[in-house]
């Protein structure tokens, strides 16, 4: 619609606050461009420049910012900080990634699956690699969208057992990628060391070496398999050099869909009251 030159501005004069305590390319640009395209604007707030970064309490920051802004997104380390911020905010707060979850990425991933293959309900998804924030959000998505999830991680890097338990029978844990991709319609992976785990990078490369997703691994999945990665990708580590450009890879559509999915989320959060 945007590229066809159509103007659609349901968020005219609305302002999104964007708190980033970790780096970002896709999340920042998709939220900022999305707000501009919908007629609103966005303010990038780095802890280097705000009083939040100098120790102003989260509760006070949330109360003040939400008196000025219409919606706020937060990318931070501790998930409890995000929850505290949301508790004290008078406007909607969006999780733009914590150590525990990355739900905006799952909106884009599910949209991408549906665009390429139709409904994801009842399908089989394989998660290969770290039992990290993305893995946890895949577990939540398996419950929400009703798909089966087969997870392969090295020993000691399994997802949080409490989150796994929430999904019940839908989840199965495996010790090898080859087992996990059996029958998979979607294979997804992520970096071996997430933001905040830079010190563990070298050790993790050793522990995860058998967990690389390659075109040969995709050959063992279902015939209609698609491959996703939230990006940024480390070629030669969690992905082989060939798999990103494999015909079964949909990673560039997946990245673009961050923009479309989040525009829909912003419109949903900000325009619903008007419709009610
Ligand atoms: N996938 C993702 O969230 O990317 P960024 O860290 O670049 O925002
Ligand atoms: N698991 C990664 C996702 C980056 C989008 C991280 O938290 O760094």
Coordinates of N, CA, C and O and ligand atoms in Angstrom, one line a residue, residues 20 23-28 75 96-97 102 105 195 230-232 258, ligand 1:
X20 N 15.2 1.9 24.0 CA 16.1 0.8 23.6 C 17.3 0.7 24.5 O 18.2 1.6 24.5
X23 N 20.8 -3.0 21.4 CA 20.9 -2.5 20.0 C 19.8 -3.0 19.2 O 19.1 -4.0 19.5
X24 N 19.6 -2.4 18.0 CA 18.5 -2.9 17.1 C 18.7 -2.3 15.7 O 19.1 -1.1 15.6
X25 N 18.4 -3.0 14.7 CA 18.3 -2.5 13.3 C 16.8 -2.6 12.9 O 16.1 -1.6 12.7
X26 N 16.3 -3.8 12.8 CA 14.9 -4.1 12.3 C 13.9 -3.5 13.2 O 12.9 -2.8 12.7
X27 N 14.0 -3.7 14.5 CA 12.9 -3.2 15.4 C 12.8 -1.7 15.4 O 11.7 -1.2 15.3
X28 N 13.9 -1.1 15.5 CA 13.9 0.4 15.5 C 13.3 0.9 14.2 O 12.4 1.8 14.2
X75 N 12.7 -2.2 24.7 CA 13.6 -3.3 24.5 C 14.6 -3.2 25.6 O 15.3 -2.3 25.8
X96 N 9.4 -5.1 22.9 CA 10.3 -5.1 21.7 C 11.5 -6.0 21.9 O 12.5 -5.8 21.2
X97 N 11.4 -6.9 22.8 CA 12.5 -7.9 23.1 C 13.0 -7.7 24.5 O 13.3 -6.6 24.9
X102 N 10.4 -12.4 22.6 CA 10.5 -11.4 21.5 C 9.2 -11.6 20.7 O 9.2 -12.0 19.5
X105 N 8.6 -10.3 16.9 CA 9.1 -11.2 15.8 C 8.2 -12.3 15.4 O 8.1 -12.7 14.3
X195 N 22.1 -10.9 22.7 CA 22.6 -9.7 23.3 C 22.7 -9.8 24.8 O 21.7 -10.2 25.4
X230 N 15.3 -14.7 12.7 CA 14.9 -13.4 13.0 C 15.9 -12.3 12.6 O 15.5 -11.2 12.4
X231 N 17.1 -12.8 12.4 CA 18.2 -11.9 12.1 C 18.6 -10.9 13.2 O 17.7 -10.6 14.0
X232 N 19.8 -10.5 13.4 CA 20.9 -10.7 12.5 C 21.4 -12.2 12.6 O 21.4 -12.8 13.6
X258 N 8.2 -7.5 9.7 CA 8.2 -6.7 10.9 C 7.5 -5.4 10.8 O 6.7 -5.0 11.7
Ligands
LIG1 N1 15.1 -9.4 14.7 C1 15.3 -8.3 15.4 O1 14.6 -7.9 16.3 O2 16.3 -7.5 14.9 P1 16.9 -6.2 15.5 O3 17.7 -6.6 16.7 O4 17.8 -5.6 14.4 O5 15.8 -5.2 15.9

